[in-house]
Tab-separated table of C-alpha atoms and ligand atoms in Angstrom:
chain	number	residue	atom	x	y	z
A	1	UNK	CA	0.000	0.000	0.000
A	2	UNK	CA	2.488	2.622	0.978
A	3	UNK	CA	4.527	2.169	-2.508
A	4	UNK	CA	1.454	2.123	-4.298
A	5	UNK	CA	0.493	5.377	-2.676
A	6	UNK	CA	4.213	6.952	-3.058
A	7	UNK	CA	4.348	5.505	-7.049
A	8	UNK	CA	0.549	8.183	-7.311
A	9	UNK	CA	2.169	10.969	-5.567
A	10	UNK	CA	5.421	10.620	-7.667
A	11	UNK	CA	3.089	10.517	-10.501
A	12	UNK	CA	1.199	13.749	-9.875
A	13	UNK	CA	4.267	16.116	-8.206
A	14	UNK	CA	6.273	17.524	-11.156
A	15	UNK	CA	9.950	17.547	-9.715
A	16	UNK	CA	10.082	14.119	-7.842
A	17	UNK	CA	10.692	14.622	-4.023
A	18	UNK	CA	12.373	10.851	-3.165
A	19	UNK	CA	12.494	9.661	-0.095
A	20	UNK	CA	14.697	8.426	1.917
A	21	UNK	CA	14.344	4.330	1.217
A	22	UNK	CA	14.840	5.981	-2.142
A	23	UNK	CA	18.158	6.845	-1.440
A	24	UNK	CA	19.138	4.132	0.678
A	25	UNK	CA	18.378	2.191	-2.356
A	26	UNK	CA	20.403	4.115	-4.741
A	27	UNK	CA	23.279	4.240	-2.731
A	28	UNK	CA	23.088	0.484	-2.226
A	29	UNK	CA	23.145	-0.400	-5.711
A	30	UNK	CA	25.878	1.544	-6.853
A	31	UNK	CA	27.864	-0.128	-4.258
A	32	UNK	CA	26.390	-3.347	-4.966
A	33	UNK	CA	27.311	-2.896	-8.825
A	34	UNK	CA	30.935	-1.881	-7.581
A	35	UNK	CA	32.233	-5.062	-5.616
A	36	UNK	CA	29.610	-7.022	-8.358
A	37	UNK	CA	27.576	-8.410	-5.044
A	38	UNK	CA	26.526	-11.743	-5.936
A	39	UNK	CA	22.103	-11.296	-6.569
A	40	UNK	CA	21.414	-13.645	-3.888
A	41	UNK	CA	22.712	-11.507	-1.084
A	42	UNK	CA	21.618	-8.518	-2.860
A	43	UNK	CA	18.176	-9.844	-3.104
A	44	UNK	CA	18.585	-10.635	0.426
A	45	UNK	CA	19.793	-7.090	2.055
A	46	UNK	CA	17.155	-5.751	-0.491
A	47	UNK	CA	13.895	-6.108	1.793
A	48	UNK	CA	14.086	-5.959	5.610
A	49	UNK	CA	13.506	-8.990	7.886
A	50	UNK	CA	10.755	-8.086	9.628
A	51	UNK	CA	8.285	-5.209	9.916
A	52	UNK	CA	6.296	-4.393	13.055
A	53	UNK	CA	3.821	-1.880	13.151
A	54	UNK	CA	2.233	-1.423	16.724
A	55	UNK	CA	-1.380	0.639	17.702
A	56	UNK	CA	-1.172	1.093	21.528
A	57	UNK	CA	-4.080	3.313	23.203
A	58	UNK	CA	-2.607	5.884	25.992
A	59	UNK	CA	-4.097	8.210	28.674
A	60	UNK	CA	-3.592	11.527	28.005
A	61	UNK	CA	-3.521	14.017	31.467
A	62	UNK	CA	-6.753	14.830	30.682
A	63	UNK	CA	-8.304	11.645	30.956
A	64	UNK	CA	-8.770	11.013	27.162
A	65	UNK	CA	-7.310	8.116	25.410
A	66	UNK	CA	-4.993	8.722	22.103
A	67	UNK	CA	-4.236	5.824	20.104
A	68	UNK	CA	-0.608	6.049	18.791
A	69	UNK	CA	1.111	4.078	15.945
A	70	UNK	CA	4.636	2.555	16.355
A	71	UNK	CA	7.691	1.345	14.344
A	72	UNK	CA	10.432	-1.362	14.708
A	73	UNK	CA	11.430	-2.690	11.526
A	74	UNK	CA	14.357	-4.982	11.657
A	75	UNK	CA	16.045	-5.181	8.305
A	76	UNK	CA	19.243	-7.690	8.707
A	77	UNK	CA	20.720	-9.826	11.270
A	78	UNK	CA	23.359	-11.447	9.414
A	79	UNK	CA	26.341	-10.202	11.771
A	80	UNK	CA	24.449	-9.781	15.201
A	81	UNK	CA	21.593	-8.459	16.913
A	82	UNK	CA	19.446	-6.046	15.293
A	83	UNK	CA	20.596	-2.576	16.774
A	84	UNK	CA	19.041	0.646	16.054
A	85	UNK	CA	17.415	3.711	17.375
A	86	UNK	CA	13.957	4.687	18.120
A	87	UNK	CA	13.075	8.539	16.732
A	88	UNK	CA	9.441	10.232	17.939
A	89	UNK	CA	8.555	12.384	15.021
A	90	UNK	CA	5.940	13.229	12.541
A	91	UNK	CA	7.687	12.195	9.978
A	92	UNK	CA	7.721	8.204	10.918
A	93	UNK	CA	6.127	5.802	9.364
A	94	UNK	CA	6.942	2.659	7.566
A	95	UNK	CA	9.007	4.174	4.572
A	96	UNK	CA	11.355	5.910	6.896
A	97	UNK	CA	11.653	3.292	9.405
A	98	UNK	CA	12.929	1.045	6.806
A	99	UNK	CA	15.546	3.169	5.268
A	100	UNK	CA	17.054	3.910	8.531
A	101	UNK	CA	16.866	0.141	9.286
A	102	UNK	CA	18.345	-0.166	6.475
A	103	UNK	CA	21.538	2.696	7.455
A	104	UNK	CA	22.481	0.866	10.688
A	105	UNK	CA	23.027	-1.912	8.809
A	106	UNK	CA	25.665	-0.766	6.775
A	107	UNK	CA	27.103	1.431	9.938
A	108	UNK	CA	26.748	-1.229	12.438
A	109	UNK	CA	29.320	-3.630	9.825
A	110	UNK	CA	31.469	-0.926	8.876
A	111	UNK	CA	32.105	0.023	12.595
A	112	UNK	CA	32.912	-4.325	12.779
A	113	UNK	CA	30.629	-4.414	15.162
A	114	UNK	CA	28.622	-7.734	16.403
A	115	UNK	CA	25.319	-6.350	15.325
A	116	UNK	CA	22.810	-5.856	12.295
A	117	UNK	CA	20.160	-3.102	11.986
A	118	UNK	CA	16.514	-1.795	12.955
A	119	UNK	CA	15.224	1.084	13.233
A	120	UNK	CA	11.584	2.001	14.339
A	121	UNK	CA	9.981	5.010	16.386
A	122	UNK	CA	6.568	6.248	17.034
A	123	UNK	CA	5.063	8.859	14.484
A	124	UNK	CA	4.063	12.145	16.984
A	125	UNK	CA	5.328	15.571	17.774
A	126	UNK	CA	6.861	14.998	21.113
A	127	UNK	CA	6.618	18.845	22.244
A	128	UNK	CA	2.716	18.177	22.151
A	129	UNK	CA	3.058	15.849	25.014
A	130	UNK	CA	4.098	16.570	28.748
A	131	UNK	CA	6.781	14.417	30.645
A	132	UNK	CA	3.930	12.067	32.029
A	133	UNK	CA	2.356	11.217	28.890
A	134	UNK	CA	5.522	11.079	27.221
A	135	UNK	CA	6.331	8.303	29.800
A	136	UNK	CA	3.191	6.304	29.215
A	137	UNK	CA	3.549	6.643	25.633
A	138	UNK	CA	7.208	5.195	25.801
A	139	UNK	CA	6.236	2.248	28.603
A	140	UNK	CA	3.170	1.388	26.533
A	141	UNK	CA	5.019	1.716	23.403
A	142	UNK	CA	7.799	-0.846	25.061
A	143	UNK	CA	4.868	-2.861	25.928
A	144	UNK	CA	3.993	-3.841	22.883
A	145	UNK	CA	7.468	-4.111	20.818
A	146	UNK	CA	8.401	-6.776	24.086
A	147	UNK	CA	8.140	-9.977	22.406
A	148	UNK	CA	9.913	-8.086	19.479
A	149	UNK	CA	13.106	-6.475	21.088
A	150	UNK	CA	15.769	-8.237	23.617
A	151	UNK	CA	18.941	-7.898	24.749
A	152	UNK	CA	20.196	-10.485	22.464
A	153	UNK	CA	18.150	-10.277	19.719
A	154	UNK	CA	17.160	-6.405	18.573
A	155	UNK	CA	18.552	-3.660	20.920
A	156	UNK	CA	16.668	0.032	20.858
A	157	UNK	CA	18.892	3.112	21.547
A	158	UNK	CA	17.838	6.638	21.208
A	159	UNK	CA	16.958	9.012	17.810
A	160	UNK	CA	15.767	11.974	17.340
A	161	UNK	CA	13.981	13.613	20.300
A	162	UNK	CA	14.500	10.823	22.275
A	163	UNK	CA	17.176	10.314	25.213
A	164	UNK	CA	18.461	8.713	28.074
A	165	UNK	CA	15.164	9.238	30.013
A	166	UNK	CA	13.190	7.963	27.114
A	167	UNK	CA	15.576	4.210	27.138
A	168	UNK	CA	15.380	4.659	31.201
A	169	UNK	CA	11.715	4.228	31.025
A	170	UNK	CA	12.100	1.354	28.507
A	171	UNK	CA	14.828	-0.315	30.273
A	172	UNK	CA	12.308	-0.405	33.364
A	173	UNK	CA	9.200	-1.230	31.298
A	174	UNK	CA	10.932	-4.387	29.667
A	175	UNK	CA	12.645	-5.669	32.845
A	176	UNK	CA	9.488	-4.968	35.113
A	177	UNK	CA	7.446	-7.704	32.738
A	178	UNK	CA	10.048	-10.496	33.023
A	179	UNK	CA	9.965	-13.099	35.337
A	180	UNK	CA	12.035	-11.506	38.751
A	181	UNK	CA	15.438	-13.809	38.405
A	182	UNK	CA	15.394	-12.557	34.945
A	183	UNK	CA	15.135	-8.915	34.812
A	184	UNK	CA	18.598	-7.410	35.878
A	185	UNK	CA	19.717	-9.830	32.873
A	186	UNK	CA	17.974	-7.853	30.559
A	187	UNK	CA	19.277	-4.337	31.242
A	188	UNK	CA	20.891	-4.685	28.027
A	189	UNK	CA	17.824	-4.545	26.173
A	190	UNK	CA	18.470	-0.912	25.638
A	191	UNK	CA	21.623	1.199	25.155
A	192	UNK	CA	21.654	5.042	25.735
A	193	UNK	CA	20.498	4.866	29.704
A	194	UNK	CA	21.487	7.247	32.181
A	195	UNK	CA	25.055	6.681	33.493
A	196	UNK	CA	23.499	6.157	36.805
A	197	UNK	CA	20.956	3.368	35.388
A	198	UNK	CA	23.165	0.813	33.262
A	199	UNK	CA	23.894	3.412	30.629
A	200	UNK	CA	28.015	4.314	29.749
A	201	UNK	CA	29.664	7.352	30.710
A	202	UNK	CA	30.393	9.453	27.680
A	203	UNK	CA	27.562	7.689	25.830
A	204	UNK	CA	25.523	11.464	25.424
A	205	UNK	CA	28.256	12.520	23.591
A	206	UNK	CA	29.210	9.528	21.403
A	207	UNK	CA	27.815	10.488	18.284
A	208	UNK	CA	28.952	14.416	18.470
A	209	UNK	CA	32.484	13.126	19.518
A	210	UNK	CA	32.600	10.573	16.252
A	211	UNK	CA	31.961	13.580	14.446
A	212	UNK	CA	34.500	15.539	15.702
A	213	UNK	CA	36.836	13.288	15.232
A	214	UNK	CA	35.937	12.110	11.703
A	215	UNK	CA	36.279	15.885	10.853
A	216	UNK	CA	39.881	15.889	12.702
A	217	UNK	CA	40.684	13.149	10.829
A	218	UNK	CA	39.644	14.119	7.402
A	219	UNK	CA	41.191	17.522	7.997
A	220	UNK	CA	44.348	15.898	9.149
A	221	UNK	CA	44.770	14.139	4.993
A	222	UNK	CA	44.275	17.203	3.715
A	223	UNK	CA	47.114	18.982	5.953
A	224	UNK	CA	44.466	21.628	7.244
A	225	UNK	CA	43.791	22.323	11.009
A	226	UNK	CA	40.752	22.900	12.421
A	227	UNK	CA	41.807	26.742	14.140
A	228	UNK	CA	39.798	29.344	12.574
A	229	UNK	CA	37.201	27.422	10.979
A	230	UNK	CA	33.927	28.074	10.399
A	231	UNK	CA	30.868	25.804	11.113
A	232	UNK	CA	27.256	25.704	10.336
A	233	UNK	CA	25.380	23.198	12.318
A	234	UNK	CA	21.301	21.532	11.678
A	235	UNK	CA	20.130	20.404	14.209
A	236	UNK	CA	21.076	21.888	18.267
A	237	UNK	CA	20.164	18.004	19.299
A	238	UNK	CA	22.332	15.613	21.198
A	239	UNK	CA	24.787	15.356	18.131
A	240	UNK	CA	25.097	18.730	16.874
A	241	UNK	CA	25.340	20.073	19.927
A	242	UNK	CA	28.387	17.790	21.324
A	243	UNK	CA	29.745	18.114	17.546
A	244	UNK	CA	29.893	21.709	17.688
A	245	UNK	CA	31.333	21.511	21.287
A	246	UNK	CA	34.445	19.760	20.251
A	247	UNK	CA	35.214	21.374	17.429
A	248	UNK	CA	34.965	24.242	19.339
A	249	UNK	CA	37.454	23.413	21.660
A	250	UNK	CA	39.949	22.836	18.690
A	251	UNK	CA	40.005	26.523	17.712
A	252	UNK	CA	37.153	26.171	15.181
A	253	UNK	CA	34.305	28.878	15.377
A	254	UNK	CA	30.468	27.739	14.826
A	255	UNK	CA	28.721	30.640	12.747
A	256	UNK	CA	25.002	29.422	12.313
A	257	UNK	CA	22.928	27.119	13.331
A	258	UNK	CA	19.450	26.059	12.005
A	259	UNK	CA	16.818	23.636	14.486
A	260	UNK	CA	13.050	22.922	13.511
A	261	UNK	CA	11.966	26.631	15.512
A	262	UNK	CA	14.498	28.980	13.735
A	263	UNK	CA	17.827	29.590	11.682
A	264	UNK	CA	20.569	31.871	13.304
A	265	UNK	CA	23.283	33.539	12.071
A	266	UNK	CA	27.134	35.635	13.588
A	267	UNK	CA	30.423	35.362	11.666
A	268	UNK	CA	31.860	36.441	14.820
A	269	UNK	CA	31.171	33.405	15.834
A	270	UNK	CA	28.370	31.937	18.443
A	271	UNK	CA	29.736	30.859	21.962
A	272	UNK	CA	28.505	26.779	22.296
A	273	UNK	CA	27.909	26.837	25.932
A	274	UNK	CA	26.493	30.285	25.809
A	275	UNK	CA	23.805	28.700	23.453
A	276	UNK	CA	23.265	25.097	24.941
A	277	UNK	CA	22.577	27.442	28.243
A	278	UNK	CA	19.960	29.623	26.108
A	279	UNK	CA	18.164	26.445	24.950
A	280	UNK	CA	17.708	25.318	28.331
A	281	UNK	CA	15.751	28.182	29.071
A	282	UNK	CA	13.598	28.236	25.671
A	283	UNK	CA	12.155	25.152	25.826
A	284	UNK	CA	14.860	23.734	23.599
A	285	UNK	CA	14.659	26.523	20.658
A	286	UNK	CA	17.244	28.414	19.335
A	287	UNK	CA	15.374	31.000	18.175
A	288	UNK	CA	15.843	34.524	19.584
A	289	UNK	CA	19.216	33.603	20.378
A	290	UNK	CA	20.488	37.222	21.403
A	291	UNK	CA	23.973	36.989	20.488
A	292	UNK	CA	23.518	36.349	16.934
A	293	UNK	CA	20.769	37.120	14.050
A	294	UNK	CA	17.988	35.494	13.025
A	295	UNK	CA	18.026	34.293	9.261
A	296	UNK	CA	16.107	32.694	5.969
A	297	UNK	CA	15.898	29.442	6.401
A	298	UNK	CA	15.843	28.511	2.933
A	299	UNK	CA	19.847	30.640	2.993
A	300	UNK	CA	20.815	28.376	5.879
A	301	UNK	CA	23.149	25.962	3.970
A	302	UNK	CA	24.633	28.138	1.585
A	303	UNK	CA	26.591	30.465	4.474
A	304	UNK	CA	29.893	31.200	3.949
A	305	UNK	CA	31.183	28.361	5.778
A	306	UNK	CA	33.865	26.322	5.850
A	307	UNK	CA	32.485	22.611	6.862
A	308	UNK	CA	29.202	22.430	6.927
A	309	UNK	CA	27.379	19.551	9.252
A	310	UNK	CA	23.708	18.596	9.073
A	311	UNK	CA	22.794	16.879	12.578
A	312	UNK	CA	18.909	17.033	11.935
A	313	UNK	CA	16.568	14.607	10.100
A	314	UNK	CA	16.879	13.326	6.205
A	315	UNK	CA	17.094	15.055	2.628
A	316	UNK	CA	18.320	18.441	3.610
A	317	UNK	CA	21.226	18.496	1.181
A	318	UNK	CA	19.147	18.055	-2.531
A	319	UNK	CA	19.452	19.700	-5.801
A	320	UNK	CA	17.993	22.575	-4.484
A	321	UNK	CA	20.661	23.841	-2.386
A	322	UNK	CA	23.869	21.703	-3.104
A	323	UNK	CA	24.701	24.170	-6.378
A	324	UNK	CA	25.130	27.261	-3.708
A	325	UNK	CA	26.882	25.222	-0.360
A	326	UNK	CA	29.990	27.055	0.180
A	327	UNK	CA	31.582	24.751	2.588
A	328	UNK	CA	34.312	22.509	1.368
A	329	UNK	CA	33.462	19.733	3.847
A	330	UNK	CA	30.051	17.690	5.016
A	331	UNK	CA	29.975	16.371	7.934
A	332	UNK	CA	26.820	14.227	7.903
A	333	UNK	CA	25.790	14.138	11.878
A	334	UNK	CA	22.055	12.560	10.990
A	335	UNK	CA	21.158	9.423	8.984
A	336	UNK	CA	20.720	10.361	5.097
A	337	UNK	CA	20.794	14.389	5.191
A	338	UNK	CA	22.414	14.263	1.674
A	339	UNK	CA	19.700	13.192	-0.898
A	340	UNK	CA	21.675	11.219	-4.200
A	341	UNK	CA	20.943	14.213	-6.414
A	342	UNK	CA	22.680	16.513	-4.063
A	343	UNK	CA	25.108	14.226	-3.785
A	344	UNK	CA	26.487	13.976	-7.291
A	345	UNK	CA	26.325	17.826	-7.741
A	346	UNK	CA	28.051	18.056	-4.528
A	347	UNK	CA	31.135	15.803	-5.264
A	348	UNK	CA	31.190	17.358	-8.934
A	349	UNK	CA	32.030	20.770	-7.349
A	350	UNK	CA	34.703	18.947	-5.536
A	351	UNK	CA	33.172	19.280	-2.151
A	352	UNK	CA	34.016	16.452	-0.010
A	353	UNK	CA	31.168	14.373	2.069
A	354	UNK	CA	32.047	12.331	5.053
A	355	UNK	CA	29.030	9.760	4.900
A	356	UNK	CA	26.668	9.358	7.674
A	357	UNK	CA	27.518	5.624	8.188
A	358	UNK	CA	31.079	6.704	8.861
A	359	UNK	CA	30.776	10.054	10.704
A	360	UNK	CA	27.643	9.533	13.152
A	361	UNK	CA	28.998	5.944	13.697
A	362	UNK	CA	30.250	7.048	17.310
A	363	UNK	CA	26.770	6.765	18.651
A	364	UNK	CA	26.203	3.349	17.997
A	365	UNK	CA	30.009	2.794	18.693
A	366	UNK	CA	29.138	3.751	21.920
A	367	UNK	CA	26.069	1.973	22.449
A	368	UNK	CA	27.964	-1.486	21.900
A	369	UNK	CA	30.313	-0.456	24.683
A	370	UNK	CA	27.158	-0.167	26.635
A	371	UNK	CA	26.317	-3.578	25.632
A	372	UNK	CA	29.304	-5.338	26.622
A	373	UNK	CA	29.037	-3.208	30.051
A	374	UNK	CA	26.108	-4.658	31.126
A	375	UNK	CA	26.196	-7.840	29.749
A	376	UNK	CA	29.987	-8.799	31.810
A	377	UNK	CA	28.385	-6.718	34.964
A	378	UNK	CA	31.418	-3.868	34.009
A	379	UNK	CA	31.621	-0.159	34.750
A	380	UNK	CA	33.480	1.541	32.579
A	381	UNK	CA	35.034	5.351	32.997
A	382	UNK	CA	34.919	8.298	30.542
A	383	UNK	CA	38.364	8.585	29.570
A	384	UNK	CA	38.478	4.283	29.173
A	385	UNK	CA	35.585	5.108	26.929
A	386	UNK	CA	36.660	8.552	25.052
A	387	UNK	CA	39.606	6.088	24.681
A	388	UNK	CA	38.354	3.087	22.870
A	389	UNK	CA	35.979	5.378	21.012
A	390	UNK	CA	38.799	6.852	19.228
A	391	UNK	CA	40.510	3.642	17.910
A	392	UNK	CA	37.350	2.663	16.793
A	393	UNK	CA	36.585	5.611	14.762
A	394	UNK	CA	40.069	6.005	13.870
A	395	UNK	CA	40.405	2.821	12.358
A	396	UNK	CA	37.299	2.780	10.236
A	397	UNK	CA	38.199	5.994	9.273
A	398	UNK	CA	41.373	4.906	7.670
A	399	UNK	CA	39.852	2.156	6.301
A	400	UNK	CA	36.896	4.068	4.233
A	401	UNK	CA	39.273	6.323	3.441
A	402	UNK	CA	42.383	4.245	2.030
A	403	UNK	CA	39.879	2.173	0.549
A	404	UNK	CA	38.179	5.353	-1.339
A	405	UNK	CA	41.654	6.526	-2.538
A	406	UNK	CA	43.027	2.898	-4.176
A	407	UNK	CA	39.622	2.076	-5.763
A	408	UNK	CA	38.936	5.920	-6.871
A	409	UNK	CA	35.732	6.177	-5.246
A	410	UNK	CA	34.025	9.097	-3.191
A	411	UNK	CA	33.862	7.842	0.907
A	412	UNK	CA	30.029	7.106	0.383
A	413	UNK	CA	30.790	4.537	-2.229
A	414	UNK	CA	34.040	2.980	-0.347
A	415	UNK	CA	31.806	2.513	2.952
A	416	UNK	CA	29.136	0.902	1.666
A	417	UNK	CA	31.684	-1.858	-0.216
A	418	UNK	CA	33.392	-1.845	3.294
A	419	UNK	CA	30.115	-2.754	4.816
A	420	UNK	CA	28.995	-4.892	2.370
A	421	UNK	CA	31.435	-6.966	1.669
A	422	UNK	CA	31.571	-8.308	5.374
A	423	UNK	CA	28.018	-8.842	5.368
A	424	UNK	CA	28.118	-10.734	2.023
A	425	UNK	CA	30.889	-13.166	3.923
A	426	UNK	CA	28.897	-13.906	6.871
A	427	UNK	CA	26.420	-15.115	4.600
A	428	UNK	CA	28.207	-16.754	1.926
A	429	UNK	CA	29.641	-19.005	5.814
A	430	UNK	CA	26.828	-19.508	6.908
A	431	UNK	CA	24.564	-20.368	3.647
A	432	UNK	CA	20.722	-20.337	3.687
A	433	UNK	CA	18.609	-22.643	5.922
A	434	UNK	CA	17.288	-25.591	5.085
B	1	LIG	N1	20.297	6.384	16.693
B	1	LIG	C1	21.710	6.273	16.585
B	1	LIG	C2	22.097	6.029	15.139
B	1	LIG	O1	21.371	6.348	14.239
B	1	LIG	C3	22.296	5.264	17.557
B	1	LIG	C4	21.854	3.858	17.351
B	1	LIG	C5	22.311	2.901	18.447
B	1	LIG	O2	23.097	3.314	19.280
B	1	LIG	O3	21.853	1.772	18.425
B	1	LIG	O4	23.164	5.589	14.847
């Protein structure tokens, strides 16, 4: 139904808007056609495992009942668990839920971690809701997925507009319904809890941190240093946020930032903390920031800017704007920000993309250290963790990247071979049952 629905739409639009299992599925095939997958895994890592779609009824605070609809769609578990976040936004629904399934694959074995991917969420506007329906939503939500997730078999973490509070209230949900000599057992079921609750220290700023350091990294090949440069950031979340906080602290100077309430703009540069402590007192927004000017939002990504990193939602970077984007470098912070269009006219103007799969795969990075935490009854410490995190990312940095550079490809291309070709072994081992 919902392709049939997307082929009408399609039909009737003039310009094409695709989405984002569009993309996923583009991107796929070229790097299917470049390391000449053989068709029976690609007709495998084609479709998703499974798909479940959840209605769950909730009490609202003033006594109503709203019926909600949620996601988890696991699409491969060739290498591992399936391991994934869960976003709340208007913008889920089935489509979505499977091209982001879809992403952690392919970041989950890049990264060489023991895991495959899901990805799910509940379609709502979270600012709609207070803190105690949020909560019911989220335990009721849990509620229903149970027979679905598990510590061993698919693994939640958090997404857009949700956090540590939101797996805190799963975590307790899933463990309260097991039998008693099972539930601490199961803590694992979720990563991204509270540091005082199971979760890791340092896992809030996993993701920002990975994309720091991919941007240190790539900046370090091309003999540049990261003093003086400028930064645009969408997206004020958990990973643009940390992102612009690092690079920050390496002499680099963040310029504007866009959220879903307002675009903001000071070539002087805007103070990270000074911000992150305006938020807190604006419900979240950064609009009205007084230190800097409010702007278009349509003129957001073509700023003078020298790396540019979207840390929002999907298809921000498209035909539209990619012909006037100034910056040199993207970071990509969220899953799929750059849509294949904007992609190609990107890389022909010789701007240089580090790929979502690559530079946001701190988060999930992370979340496996969480894993292994709870699952050998370990507590780890933030510098142990800031530690490992950056031999991980280091290493898969090298390895997109060296790999790019001998085969001639862009980093998009080389990760998605990367990721690919390890999946394609584990199932070429292990052959198809019966
Ligand atoms: N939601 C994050 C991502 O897209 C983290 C996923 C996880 O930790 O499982 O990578």
């Amino acid at each position: 139904m919902t392709t049939l629905t997307a082929e009408v739409n399609r039909k009737a639009v003039k310009a094409p808007v695709k989405s984002m299992m569009d993309n996923v599925m583009e991107q796929f095939g070229s790097a299917a056609e470049q390391i000449d997958l053989h068709p029976n895994i690609k007709k495998i890592l084609s479709i998703t495992n499974n798909e479940i779609i959840v209605n769950f009824p909730v009490k609202m605070d003033n006594g109503n009942v709203e019926v909600f609809t949620g996601y988890r769609v696991q699409h491969n578990n060739a290498l591992g668990p399936y391991k994934g976040g869960l976003r709340y936004h208007p913008t889920v629904d089935i489509d979505a839920a499977r091209a982001l399934a879809m992403w952690m694959t392919w970041k989950t074995s890049l990264a060489g971690l023991p895991f495959g991917g899901g990805k799910g969420g509940i379609k709502l506007d979270p600012s709609k809701y207070s803190q105690t329906e949020l909560e019911r939503i989220t335990r009721r939500f849990t509620y229903a997925l149970a027979d679905n997730i598990g510590p061993e078999h698919d693994i939640p973490a958090p997404d857009v507009n949700t956090n540590s509070q939101t797996m805190a209230w799963m975590a307790d949900t899933y463990m309260s319904t097991r039998p008693p000599a099972e539930r601490t057992a199961n803590q694992h079921v979720v990563t991204g809890k509270p540091a005082g609750s199971g979760g890791l220290e340092g896992r809030d700023r996993a993701t920002g941190y990975g994309v720091y350091l991919s941007i240190k990294f790539w900046a370090e090949k091309h003999d540049k240093s990261l003093n003086g440069k400028k930064i645009i950031v969408q997206g004020f979340g958990n990973v643009g946020y940390w992102a612009a906080y690092f690079l920050e602290k390496d002499g680099a100077k963040l310029v504007a930032v866009q959220d879903a309430y307002g675009s903001i703009q000071n070539q002087k540069g805007i103070s990270v903390e000074d911000l992150y402590n305006y938020i807190q007192i604006n419900d979240g927004s950064i609009a009205d920031f007084p230190k800097a000017r409010p702007i278009e939002k349509t003129m957001f990504f073509t700023l003078n800017c020298d790396i540019c990193i979207p840390a929002a939602l999907g298809n921000q970077i498209t035909e539209e704007n990619a012909p006037r984007i100034k910056a040199r470098l993207i970071a990509e912070g969220a899953n799929g920000p750059t849509s294949v269009e904007g992609e190609k006219i990107l890389l022909e103007r010789g701007i240089n993309i580090i790929p979502d799969i690559l530079c946001n795969s701190g988060g999930v990075v992370g979340s496996y250290f969480e894993w292994l935490q709870n699952r050998n009854g370990e507590l780890w410490q933030l510098d142990e963790v800031m530690g490992k995190l950056d031999k991980k990312l280091k290493e898969s940095f090298e390895k997109v990247y060296s790999y790019a550079e001998r085969e001639g490809m862009d980093m998009r291309t080389a990760a998605y071979c990367l990721a690919i070709e390890r999946i394609e072994k584990a199932n070429k081992q292990r052959g198809i049952f019966p």
